[in-house]
Coordinates of N, CA and C in Angstrom, one line a residue:
S101 N -9.0 27.2 36.5 CA -9.3 27.9 37.9 C -9.1 27.0 39.2
D102 N -9.4 25.5 38.8 CA -9.0 24.5 39.7 C -7.8 24.0 39.8
R103 N -6.9 24.4 38.9 CA -5.4 24.1 38.8 C -5.4 22.8 38.2
Q104 N -6.3 22.2 37.4 CA -6.1 20.9 36.9 C -5.7 21.0 35.4
L105 N -5.1 20.2 35.0 CA -4.5 20.2 33.5 C -5.3 18.9 32.8
E106 N -5.7 19.3 31.6 CA -6.3 18.5 30.7 C -5.4 18.0 29.7
Y107 N -5.0 16.7 29.6 CA -4.2 16.4 28.5 C -5.0 16.0 27.2
V108 N -4.7 16.8 26.2 CA -5.3 16.7 24.8 C -4.6 16.0 23.8
G109 N -3.4 15.5 24.1 CA -2.6 14.9 23.1 C -1.4 16.0 22.6
R110 N -0.4 15.3 21.8 CA 0.6 16.1 21.4 C 0.0 17.1 20.3
A111 N 0.6 18.2 20.4 CA 0.2 19.2 19.4 C 0.4 18.9 18.0
D112 N 1.5 18.2 17.7 CA 1.9 18.0 16.3 C 1.4 16.6 15.9
H113 N 0.5 16.1 16.7 CA -0.3 14.9 16.4 C -1.8 15.1 16.4
Q114 N -2.1 16.6 16.3 CA -3.7 16.9 16.1 C -3.4 17.8 15.0
V115 N -4.6 17.6 13.9 CA -4.6 18.6 12.8 C -6.1 19.1 12.6
K116 N -6.3 20.1 12.1 CA -7.6 20.5 11.9 C -7.9 20.8 10.4
I117 N -9.0 19.9 10.1 CA -9.3 19.7 8.5 C -10.9 20.1 8.3
R118 N -11.1 20.9 7.5 CA -12.5 21.2 7.1 C -13.4 21.5 8.5
G119 N -12.6 22.1 9.4 CA -13.3 22.5 10.9 C -13.3 21.4 11.8
F120 N -12.9 20.2 11.3 CA -12.8 19.0 12.3 C -11.3 18.8 13.0
R121 N -11.3 18.8 14.3 CA -10.0 18.5 14.9 C -9.8 17.2 15.0
I122 N -8.8 16.7 14.5 CA -8.6 15.2 14.3 C -7.3 14.7 15.1
E123 N -7.3 13.7 15.8 CA -6.3 13.1 16.5 C -5.7 12.0 15.4
L124 N -4.5 12.2 14.9 CA -4.0 11.2 13.8 C -3.7 10.0 14.7
G125 N -3.5 10.0 15.8 CA -3.1 8.6 16.7 C -4.2 7.7 16.6
E126 N -5.5 8.3 16.7 CA -6.7 7.3 16.5 C -6.8 6.6 15.2
I127 N -6.4 7.3 14.1 CA -6.5 6.6 12.8 C -5.4 5.5 12.7
E128 N -4.1 6.1 13.2 CA -2.9 5.1 13.3 C -3.3 3.8 13.9
A129 N -4.0 3.9 15.1 CA -4.3 2.7 16.0 C -5.3 1.8 15.3
Q130 N -6.2 2.4 14.4 CA -7.2 1.5 13.5 C -6.5 1.0 12.4
L131 N -5.3 1.5 12.0 CA -4.6 0.8 11.0 C -3.8 -0.4 11.6
L132 N -3.3 0.0 12.6 CA -2.5 -1.1 13.3 C -3.2 -2.2 13.8
R133 N -4.4 -2.2 14.1 CA -5.4 -3.2 14.5 C -5.6 -4.3 13.4
Q134 N -5.1 -3.9 12.1 CA -5.4 -4.7 11.0 C -4.1 -5.8 11.0
P135 N -4.4 -7.0 10.8 CA -3.3 -8.0 11.0 C -2.4 -8.1 9.9
E136 N -2.7 -7.4 8.8 CA -1.6 -7.2 7.7 C -0.8 -6.0 8.0
V137 N -1.1 -5.1 8.7 CA -0.4 -4.0 8.8 C 0.9 -4.2 10.0
R138 N 2.1 -3.8 9.4 CA 3.3 -3.7 10.2 C 3.5 -2.5 10.9
E139 N 3.4 -1.4 10.0 CA 3.8 0.0 10.5 C 2.7 0.8 9.7
A140 N 2.4 2.0 10.4 CA 1.3 3.0 10.0 C 1.6 4.4 10.6
L141 N 1.5 5.3 9.7 CA 1.8 6.9 9.9 C 0.7 7.5 9.2
V142 N 0.0 8.5 9.8 CA -0.9 9.2 9.3 C -0.5 10.7 9.4
M143 N -0.5 11.5 8.3 CA -0.3 13.0 8.4 C -1.3 13.8 7.5
A144 N -1.1 15.1 7.6 CA -1.8 16.0 6.7 C -0.9 16.4 5.6
R145 N -1.6 16.4 4.5 CA -0.6 16.8 3.4 C -1.2 17.9 2.6
P146 N -0.6 19.0 2.3 CA -1.3 20.0 1.5 C -1.9 19.6 0.1
S147 N -3.0 20.2 -0.3 CA -3.7 19.9 -1.4 C -4.5 20.9 -1.9
D148 N -4.1 21.9 -3.0 CA -4.9 22.8 -3.6 C -5.4 23.8 -2.6
G149 N -4.6 24.3 -1.8 CA -4.9 25.4 -0.9 C -5.5 24.9 0.6
G150 N -5.5 23.3 0.7 CA -6.3 22.9 2.0 C -5.2 21.8 2.3
S151 N -5.8 20.9 3.1 CA -5.0 19.8 3.6 C -5.9 18.4 3.6
R152 N -5.2 17.4 3.2 CA -5.9 16.2 3.4 C -5.2 15.2 3.9
L153 N -5.8 14.1 4.6 CA -5.3 13.1 5.4 C -4.7 12.1 4.4
V154 N -3.4 11.6 4.8 CA -2.8 10.6 4.1 C -2.1 9.5 5.1
A155 N -2.5 8.2 4.8 CA -1.9 7.2 5.6 C -0.7 6.5 4.8
Y156 N 0.5 6.4 5.5 CA 1.6 5.4 5.0 C 1.5 4.1 5.9
V157 N 1.6 3.0 5.1 CA 1.7 1.8 5.9 C 2.5 0.8 5.2
S158 N 3.0 -0.2 5.9 CA 3.8 -1.2 5.4 C 3.0 -2.5 5.9
L159 N 3.1 -3.5 5.1 CA 2.5 -4.8 5.4 C 3.6 -5.8 5.9
K160 N 3.1 -6.7 6.7 CA 3.7 -7.8 7.2 C 3.9 -8.8 5.8
Q161 N 5.3 -9.1 6.0 CA 5.6 -10.1 4.8 C 4.9 -11.4 4.9
G162 N 4.5 -11.7 3.8 CA 3.9 -13.2 3.7 C 2.5 -13.1 3.8
L163 N 1.9 -11.9 4.2 CA 0.4 -11.8 4.3 C -0.2 -11.2 3.1
S164 N -1.4 -11.6 2.9 CA -2.2 -11.1 1.8 C -3.0 -10.0 2.1
A165 N -3.3 -9.0 1.2 CA -4.3 -8.0 1.5 C -5.6 -8.4 1.9
G166 N -6.0 -9.6 1.4 CA -7.3 -9.9 1.7 C -7.6 -10.8 2.9
Q167 N -6.5 -11.0 3.6 CA -6.8 -11.8 4.9 C -7.7 -11.2 5.9
P168 N -8.7 -12.2 6.2 CA -9.8 -11.5 7.3 C -9.1 -10.8 8.4
V169 N -10.1 -9.9 8.9 CA -9.6 -9.1 10.1 C -9.9 -9.9 11.3
E170 N -8.9 -9.8 12.1 CA -9.1 -10.6 13.4 C -8.5 -9.5 14.6
P171 N -9.0 -9.5 15.8 CA -8.6 -8.6 16.9 C -7.1 -8.9 17.2
V172 N -6.3 -7.8 17.1 CA -5.1 -8.2 17.6 C -4.8 -7.0 18.4
E173 N -3.6 -7.3 19.4 CA -3.2 -6.2 20.4 C -2.6 -5.1 19.7
E174 N -3.1 -3.8 20.2 CA -2.4 -2.5 19.7 C -0.9 -2.6 19.6
R175 N -0.2 -2.2 18.6 CA 1.3 -2.0 18.4 C 1.6 -0.7 18.5
S176 N 2.8 -0.5 18.7 CA 3.4 0.7 18.6 C 3.5 1.3 17.2
L177 N 3.6 2.5 16.9 CA 3.6 3.0 15.6 C 4.5 2.7 14.6
V178 N 5.8 2.2 15.0 CA 6.8 1.9 14.2 C 7.6 0.9 14.9
P179 N 7.6 -0.4 14.7 CA 8.2 -1.4 15.5 C 9.9 -1.1 15.2
E180 N 10.5 -1.6 16.3 CA 11.9 -1.3 16.2 C 12.7 -2.1 15.3
R181 N 13.4 -1.6 14.4 CA 14.3 -2.2 13.4 C 15.3 -1.4 12.8
Q182 N 16.4 -1.8 12.0 CA 17.5 -0.9 11.8 C 16.8 0.2 10.7
A183 N 17.5 1.3 11.1 CA 17.2 2.5 10.4 C 17.7 2.2 8.9
V184 N 17.0 2.8 8.0 CA 17.2 2.7 6.6 C 17.7 4.1 6.1
P185 N 18.5 4.2 5.1 CA 19.0 5.7 4.9 C 17.6 6.5 4.2
A186 N 17.5 7.8 4.4 CA 16.5 8.4 4.2 C 17.0 9.9 3.4
A187 N 18.1 9.9 2.8 CA 18.7 11.1 2.4 C 17.8 11.6 1.1
A188 N 17.9 12.6 0.8 CA 17.2 13.4 -0.2 C 17.5 12.6 -1.5
D189 N 18.8 12.4 -1.7 CA 19.2 11.8 -3.1 C 18.5 10.3 -3.2
Q190 N 18.4 9.5 -2.1 CA 17.8 8.2 -2.0 C 16.3 8.5 -2.6
A191 N 15.6 9.6 -2.0 CA 14.2 9.6 -2.2 C 14.0 9.9 -3.6
A192 N 15.0 10.8 -4.2 CA 15.0 11.2 -5.6 C 15.1 9.9 -6.6
E193 N 16.0 8.9 -6.1 CA 16.2 7.6 -6.9 C 15.0 6.7 -6.8
H194 N 14.2 6.7 -5.7 CA 13.1 5.9 -5.7 C 11.6 6.9 -5.4
P195 N 11.5 7.8 -6.3 CA 10.3 8.7 -6.2 C 8.9 8.3 -5.9
A196 N 8.7 6.8 -6.3 CA 7.4 6.6 -6.3 C 7.4 5.2 -5.4
I197 N 7.7 5.1 -4.3 CA 7.8 3.8 -3.5 C 6.4 3.7 -2.9
Q198 N 5.4 3.5 -3.7 CA 4.0 3.3 -3.4 C 3.6 1.7 -3.7
T199 N 4.5 1.0 -3.8 CA 4.0 -0.6 -4.1 C 4.8 -1.3 -3.4
S200 N 4.1 -2.3 -2.8 CA 4.9 -3.4 -1.9 C 5.7 -4.4 -2.8
E201 N 6.3 -5.4 -2.5 CA 7.0 -6.4 -3.0 C 6.1 -7.3 -4.0
R202 N 4.9 -7.3 -3.6 CA 3.7 -8.1 -4.3 C 3.3 -7.4 -5.7
G203 N 3.7 -6.2 -5.7 CA 3.2 -5.4 -6.9 C 2.3 -4.3 -6.7
A204 N 2.1 -3.6 -7.9 CA 1.2 -2.5 -7.9 C -0.3 -2.9 -7.5
D205 N -0.7 -3.9 -8.2 CA -2.1 -4.2 -8.3 C -2.4 -4.5 -6.7
T206 N -1.6 -5.5 -6.0 CA -1.8 -5.8 -4.8 C -1.7 -4.6 -3.8
S207 N -0.9 -3.7 -3.9 CA -0.7 -2.7 -3.1 C -2.1 -1.8 -3.1
Q208 N -2.5 -1.7 -4.5 CA -3.9 -1.0 -4.5 C -4.8 -1.7 -4.0
D209 N -4.9 -2.8 -4.1 CA -6.1 -3.7 -3.4 C -6.0 -3.5 -1.9
A210 N -4.7 -3.5 -1.3 CA -4.6 -3.5 0.0 C -5.0 -2.1 0.4
A211 N -4.6 -1.1 -0.3 CA -5.0 0.2 0.1 C -6.5 0.4 0.1
L212 N -7.2 -0.1 -0.8 CA -8.6 0.0 -1.0 C -9.4 -0.8 0.1
L213 N -8.8 -2.1 0.5 CA -9.3 -2.7 1.6 C -9.3 -2.0 2.8
L214 N -8.0 -1.6 3.1 CA -8.0 -0.9 4.4 C -8.9 0.5 4.5
R215 N -9.1 1.1 3.3 CA -9.8 2.3 3.3 C -11.3 1.8 3.7
Q216 N -11.7 0.7 3.2 CA -13.2 0.1 3.4 C -13.1 -0.2 4.8
R217 N -12.3 -0.7 5.5 CA -12.3 -1.2 6.8 C -12.3 0.2 7.7
L218 N -11.5 1.2 7.4 CA -11.7 2.4 8.2 C -12.9 3.1 8.1
D219 N -13.7 3.0 7.0 CA -14.8 3.6 6.6 C -15.9 3.0 7.6
E220 N -15.6 1.5 8.1 CA -16.8 1.1 8.9 C -16.6 1.5 10.4
V221 N -15.3 2.0 10.8 CA -15.2 2.3 12.2 C -14.9 3.8 12.5
L222 N -14.7 4.5 11.6 CA -14.2 5.8 11.6 C -15.4 6.9 11.0
P223 N -15.5 7.9 11.6 CA -16.4 9.1 10.9 C -15.7 9.5 9.5
A224 N -16.3 10.0 8.6 CA -15.9 10.2 7.1 C -14.7 11.3 7.1
H225 N -14.7 12.1 8.0 CA -13.7 13.2 8.1 C -12.5 12.7 8.6
M226 N -12.4 11.5 9.4 CA -11.1 10.9 9.8 C -10.6 9.9 8.9
V227 N -11.3 9.6 7.7 CA -10.9 8.5 6.9 C -9.9 9.1 5.8
P228 N -8.5 8.6 5.7 CA -7.5 9.1 4.8 C -8.1 9.4 3.4
A229 N -7.6 10.3 2.8 CA -8.1 10.5 1.2 C -7.2 9.5 0.4
A230 N -6.1 9.3 1.0 CA -5.2 8.3 0.2 C -4.3 7.5 1.3
I231 N -4.2 6.2 0.9 CA -3.4 5.2 1.7 C -2.3 4.8 0.7
V232 N -1.0 5.0 1.1 CA 0.0 4.7 0.5 C 0.9 3.4 0.9
V233 N 0.7 2.4 0.3 CA 1.5 1.0 0.8 C 3.0 1.1 0.3
M234 N 3.8 0.8 1.3 CA 5.2 0.9 1.1 C 5.9 -0.5 1.6
D235 N 7.1 -0.8 1.1 CA 7.9 -1.9 1.7 C 8.0 -1.6 3.1
A236 N 8.5 -0.5 3.4 CA 8.9 -0.2 4.7 C 8.9 1.5 4.8
L237 N 8.5 2.1 6.0 CA 8.6 3.4 6.2 C 9.9 3.8 6.4
P238 N 10.5 4.8 5.8 CA 11.9 5.2 5.8 C 12.3 5.9 7.4
L239 N 13.3 5.5 7.8 CA 13.6 6.1 9.0 C 14.8 6.9 9.0
N240 N 15.0 7.9 9.9 CA 16.2 8.6 9.9 C 17.1 7.9 10.8
A241 N 18.4 8.7 11.1 CA 19.3 7.9 12.0 C 18.9 7.8 13.4
N242 N 18.0 8.6 13.9 CA 17.4 8.5 15.2 C 16.3 7.4 15.3
G243 N 15.9 6.6 14.3 CA 15.0 5.7 14.2 C 13.7 5.9 14.1
K244 N 13.4 7.4 13.8 CA 12.2 7.9 13.8 C 11.9 8.0 12.1
V245 N 10.6 8.1 11.8 CA 10.0 8.1 10.4 C 10.7 9.4 9.9
A246 N 11.2 9.2 8.7 CA 11.8 10.4 8.0 C 10.7 11.0 7.1
R247 N 9.8 11.9 7.4 CA 8.6 12.4 6.9 C 8.9 13.0 5.7
N248 N 9.9 13.5 5.4 CA 10.4 14.4 4.0 C 10.8 13.3 3.0
A249 N 11.0 12.1 3.6 CA 11.3 11.0 2.5 C 10.1 10.3 2.1
L250 N 8.9 10.4 2.6 CA 7.7 9.9 2.2 C 7.4 10.4 0.9
P251 N 6.8 9.6 -0.1 CA 6.3 10.0 -1.3 C 5.1 10.5 -1.4
D252 N 4.8 11.7 -2.3 CA 3.5 12.2 -2.4 C 2.5 11.3 -2.8
P253 N 1.1 11.4 -2.3 CA 0.2 10.6 -2.7 C -0.4 11.0 -3.9
A254 N -1.2 9.9 -4.6 CA -1.8 10.1 -5.8 C -3.3 10.3 -5.4
F255 N -3.8 11.5 -5.3 CA -5.2 11.6 -4.9 C -6.2 11.4 -6.3
A256 N -7.1 10.6 -6.1 CA -7.7 10.3 -7.3 C -9.1 10.0 -7.1
A257 N -9.8 10.0 -8.2 CA -11.3 9.8 -8.1 C -11.7 8.5 -7.7
S258 N -12.9 8.1 -7.4 CA -13.2 6.8 -6.9 C -13.0 5.9 -8.0
D259 N -12.5 4.6 -7.6 CA -12.0 3.6 -8.4 C -13.4 3.0 -9.2
A260 N -14.3 3.0 -8.5 CA -15.6 2.6 -9.2 C -16.3 3.7 -9.9
Y261 N -15.7 4.1 -11.0 CA -16.2 5.2 -11.8 C -17.6 5.1 -12.4
A262 N -18.5 5.9 -12.1 CA -19.8 5.9 -12.8 C -20.0 7.4 -13.5
A263 N -20.3 7.3 -14.8 CA -20.6 8.5 -15.4 C -21.5 9.4 -14.8
P264 N -21.7 10.7 -14.9 CA -22.7 11.3 -14.6 C -23.9 11.1 -15.5
E265 N -25.2 11.4 -14.9 CA -26.2 11.1 -15.5 C -27.1 12.3 -15.6
G266 N -27.6 12.9 -16.8 CA -28.6 14.1 -16.9 C -27.6 15.3 -16.8
E267 N -28.4 16.4 -17.2 CA -27.8 17.5 -17.6 C -27.2 18.1 -16.0
T268 N -27.8 18.1 -15.1 CA -27.5 18.6 -13.9 C -26.3 18.1 -13.3
E269 N -26.2 16.6 -13.2 CA -24.9 15.8 -12.9 C -23.7 16.2 -13.8
E270 N -23.9 16.3 -15.0 CA -23.0 16.4 -15.9 C -22.3 18.1 -15.7
A271 N -23.3 18.9 -15.5 CA -22.7 20.3 -15.1 C -22.0 20.2 -13.8
L272 N -22.6 19.6 -12.8 CA -21.8 19.6 -11.4 C -20.4 19.0 -11.7
A273 N -20.4 17.9 -12.4 CA -19.1 17.1 -12.5 C -18.2 18.1 -13.4
Q274 N -18.6 18.7 -14.3 CA -17.7 19.8 -15.0 C -17.1 20.7 -14.1
L275 N -17.8 21.3 -13.1 CA -17.5 22.2 -12.4 C -16.4 21.7 -11.3
W276 N -16.8 20.4 -11.0 CA -15.8 19.8 -9.9 C -14.5 19.6 -10.6
Q277 N -14.5 19.2 -11.8 CA -13.2 18.9 -12.6 C -12.4 20.1 -12.6
T278 N -13.1 21.1 -13.0 CA -12.2 22.5 -13.0 C -11.7 23.0 -11.6
L279 N -12.6 22.9 -10.5 CA -12.3 23.5 -9.2 C -11.3 22.4 -8.5
L280 N -11.4 21.2 -8.8 CA -10.5 20.4 -8.1 C -9.5 19.9 -8.8
N281 N -9.1 20.3 -9.9 CA -8.1 19.7 -10.9 C -8.2 18.3 -11.1
Q282 N -9.3 17.5 -11.5 CA -9.6 16.2 -11.6 C -9.6 15.9 -13.0
P283 N -9.1 15.0 -13.7 CA -9.3 14.7 -15.0 C -10.8 14.3 -15.4
R284 N -11.3 13.6 -14.5 CA -12.8 13.2 -14.6 C -13.4 13.0 -13.1
V285 N -14.7 13.2 -13.2 CA -15.5 13.2 -12.0 C -16.5 12.2 -12.1
G286 N -17.1 11.3 -11.3 CA -18.1 10.4 -11.5 C -19.2 10.8 -10.5
R287 N -20.3 10.2 -11.0 CA -21.5 10.7 -10.2 C -21.7 10.2 -8.6
H288 N -20.6 9.2 -8.3 CA -20.6 8.9 -6.8 C -19.2 9.4 -6.1
D289 N -18.5 10.3 -7.0 CA -17.3 10.8 -6.2 C -17.7 11.8 -5.4
N290 N -17.1 11.9 -4.1 CA -17.4 12.8 -3.0 C -16.4 14.0 -3.2
F291 N -17.0 15.3 -3.1 CA -16.3 16.5 -3.1 C -15.2 16.4 -2.3
F292 N -15.3 16.1 -1.0 CA -14.2 16.5 0.1 C -13.1 15.3 -0.2
E293 N -13.6 14.1 -0.6 CA -12.3 13.1 -0.9 C -11.6 13.3 -2.0
L294 N -12.0 14.2 -2.9 CA -11.4 14.7 -3.9 C -10.5 15.9 -3.9
G295 N -10.4 16.4 -2.5 CA -9.8 17.6 -2.1 C -10.4 19.0 -1.8
G296 N -11.8 18.8 -1.9 CA -12.6 19.8 -1.6 C -12.6 20.2 0.0
H297 N -12.8 21.5 0.4 CA -12.8 21.9 1.7 C -13.9 23.1 1.8
S298 N -14.0 23.6 3.1 CA -15.0 24.7 3.2 C -14.9 26.0 2.3
L299 N -13.6 26.3 2.1 CA -13.4 27.4 1.3 C -13.9 27.0 -0.4
L300 N -13.4 25.9 -0.8 CA -14.0 25.6 -2.1 C -15.2 25.2 -2.2
A301 N -15.9 24.9 -1.1 CA -17.2 24.7 -1.1 C -17.9 26.0 -1.4
V302 N -17.6 27.0 -0.8 CA -18.1 28.4 -1.1 C -18.1 28.8 -2.5
T303 N -16.8 28.5 -3.0 CA -16.7 28.9 -4.3 C -17.5 28.1 -5.3
L304 N -17.6 26.9 -5.0 CA -18.4 26.0 -5.8 C -19.8 26.4 -5.7
V305 N -20.6 26.7 -4.7 CA -21.7 27.4 -4.7 C -22.0 28.5 -5.5
S306 N -20.9 29.3 -5.4 CA -21.0 30.4 -6.3 C -21.1 30.3 -7.8
R307 N -20.0 29.4 -8.1 CA -20.1 28.9 -9.6 C -21.4 28.1 -10.0
I308 N -22.0 27.4 -9.1 CA -23.2 26.6 -9.4 C -24.2 27.6 -9.8
Q309 N -24.4 28.7 -8.9 CA -25.4 29.8 -9.0 C -25.3 30.5 -10.1
Q310 N -24.1 30.9 -10.7 CA -23.8 31.6 -11.8 C -24.0 31.1 -13.1
T311 N -23.4 29.6 -13.2 CA -23.6 29.0 -14.3 C -24.8 28.1 -14.6
M312 N -25.3 27.6 -13.4 CA -26.4 26.6 -13.7 C -27.8 27.2 -13.3
Q313 N -27.9 28.6 -12.7 CA -29.0 29.2 -12.2 C -29.9 28.3 -11.7
V314 N -29.2 27.8 -10.5 CA -30.0 26.8 -9.6 C -29.7 27.4 -8.2
H315 N -30.5 27.1 -7.2 CA -30.3 27.6 -5.8 C -29.7 26.4 -5.1
V316 N -28.6 26.7 -4.6 CA -28.0 25.7 -3.6 C -27.2 26.4 -2.5
E317 N -26.9 25.8 -1.4 CA -26.4 26.6 -0.2 C -25.2 25.8 0.2
V318 N -24.1 26.5 0.9 CA -23.1 25.8 1.3 C -23.3 24.4 2.0
K319 N -24.4 24.5 2.9 CA -24.5 23.3 3.8 C -25.0 22.1 3.0
D320 N -25.5 22.6 1.8 CA -25.9 21.3 0.9 C -24.7 20.6 0.4
I321 N -23.5 21.2 0.3 CA -22.1 20.5 -0.1 C -21.9 19.5 1.1
F322 N -22.1 20.0 2.2 CA -21.7 19.0 3.3 C -22.6 18.0 3.4
L323 N -23.9 18.4 3.5 CA -25.0 17.1 3.5 C -24.9 16.3 2.3
H324 N -24.8 16.6 1.3 CA -24.8 16.1 -0.1 C -23.5 16.2 -0.9
P325 N -22.5 15.3 -0.5 CA -21.2 15.7 -0.9 C -21.0 15.0 -2.4
T326 N -21.7 14.1 -2.8 CA -21.6 13.4 -4.1 C -22.2 14.2 -5.2
V327 N -21.8 13.7 -6.5 CA -22.5 14.6 -7.5 C -23.9 14.3 -7.6
T328 N -24.3 12.9 -7.5 CA -25.6 12.6 -7.7 C -26.4 13.1 -6.6
E329 N -26.0 13.1 -5.2 CA -26.4 13.6 -4.1 C -27.0 15.1 -4.3
L330 N -25.8 15.8 -4.6 CA -26.1 17.2 -4.8 C -27.1 17.7 -5.8
A331 N -27.0 16.8 -7.0 CA -27.8 17.2 -8.0 C -29.4 16.9 -7.6
S332 N -29.6 16.1 -6.8 CA -31.0 15.9 -6.4 C -31.6 16.9 -5.6
V333 N -30.8 17.9 -4.9 CA -31.2 19.1 -4.2 C -31.1 20.3 -4.8
C334 N -30.6 20.4 -6.0 CA -30.5 21.6 -6.9 C -31.8 21.9 -7.4
V335 N -32.3 23.1 -6.8 CA -33.6 23.6 -7.3 C -33.4 24.9 -8.2
P336 N -34.1 24.7 -9.4 CA -34.0 25.9 -10.2 C -34.1 27.3 -9.5
A337 N -33.4 28.2 -9.8 CA -33.8 29.6 -9.3 C -35.2 29.9 -9.2
A338 N -35.9 29.9 -10.6 CA -37.2 30.3 -10.8 C -38.2 29.3 -9.7
G339 N -37.8 28.1 -9.6 CA -38.5 27.4 -8.9 C -38.6 27.8 -7.3
Q340 N -37.2 28.2 -6.8 CA -37.1 28.5 -5.5 C -37.9 29.7 -5.2
A341 N -37.8 30.7 -6.4 CA -38.5 32.1 -6.1 C -40.1 31.7 -6.1
A342 N -40.5 30.7 -6.7 CA -41.9 30.4 -6.8 C -42.2 29.7 -5.4
Q343 N -41.5 29.0 -4.9 CA -41.6 28.2 -3.5 C -41.7 29.4 -2.5
T344 N -40.7 30.4 -2.5 CA -40.9 31.5 -1.5 C -42.1 32.4 -1.7
Q345 N -42.5 32.5 -2.9 CA -43.8 33.3 -3.1 C -44.9 32.5 -2.6
A346 N -44.9 31.1 -2.8 CA -46.1 30.5 -2.3 C -46.1 30.3 -0.6
L347 N -45.0 30.4 -0.1 CA -44.9 30.5 1.3 C -45.4 31.9 1.8
D348 N -44.9 32.8 1.1 CA -45.5 34.3 1.5 C -46.9 34.3 1.4
D349 N -47.6 33.7 0.1 CA -49.1 33.8 0.3 C -49.8 33.1 1.2
I350 N -49.2 32.0 1.7 CA -49.8 31.1 2.8 C -49.7 31.9 4.2
E351 N -48.5 32.5 4.3 CA -48.3 33.2 5.6 C -49.4 34.4 5.6
Q352 N -49.6 35.1 4.5 CA -50.5 36.3 4.4 C -51.9 35.8 4.6
F353 N -52.4 34.6 4.0 CA -53.6 34.1 4.0 C -53.7 33.8 5.5
I354 N -53.0 33.1 6.2 CA -53.3 32.8 7.6 C -53.2 33.9 8.5
S355 N -52.4 34.8 8.1 CA -52.6 36.2 8.8 C -53.8 36.8 8.8
G356 N -54.3 36.7 7.6 CA -55.6 37.3 7.3 C -56.8 36.7 8.3
L357 N -56.7 35.4 8.3 CA -57.8 34.6 9.0 C -57.5 34.9 10.4
L358 N -56.6 35.2 11.0 CA -56.3 35.4 12.3 C -56.7 36.8 12.7
N359 N -56.4 37.7 11.8 CA -56.8 39.1 11.9 C -58.5 39.3 11.8

């Protein structure tokens, strides 16, 4: 009405995941603040009926993944360099370019370290579910990132696996394995980091109530997203009914006193 325009960013650089509107550029900027990172690109990738954030990064040559973080000036998304071929046949020839020249172990360490740093500065819904470390991001003839040549990420459970404890945790972990197509689920694994989203949360609640006879609500999945956290708030259906009856009795008693 006042004829003023509000700039909210490029439409193709915004995504909505699990109800949160996310500016991908904010995540890329945090990655580029790390002294090891030369290039960074974040995008949403489809996963089991939903979308998950994936970051693709290349590291500076000669820098180790464990170098301490130091403030650096913000850099452009992809520094100028000669374009590398990104044809479909080349992508097929190197289908899993997820390791740097320092080897798979170092790349995995770098990805884990970068994720830990993002955990410290970004809200949970903005932390990528996977970080893929590459020698270089593939460019097309125009010098832009060839997104169709980027490898598929490997979404996996937490590296620090801890087996479920007790019947409730074991039952929940089994449900998560089936629903999220995971080979195993540990007690500290996060439902959303493994690919869960709001629709799957509704399905999970339904299956929990059917198979475990406990009372749990969709909001509990968001508030307690790990197996051990959710197990701590699962109330047996009979216990929930007893609690409800007790509250009703108290209300009737108070009402009788007032009348």
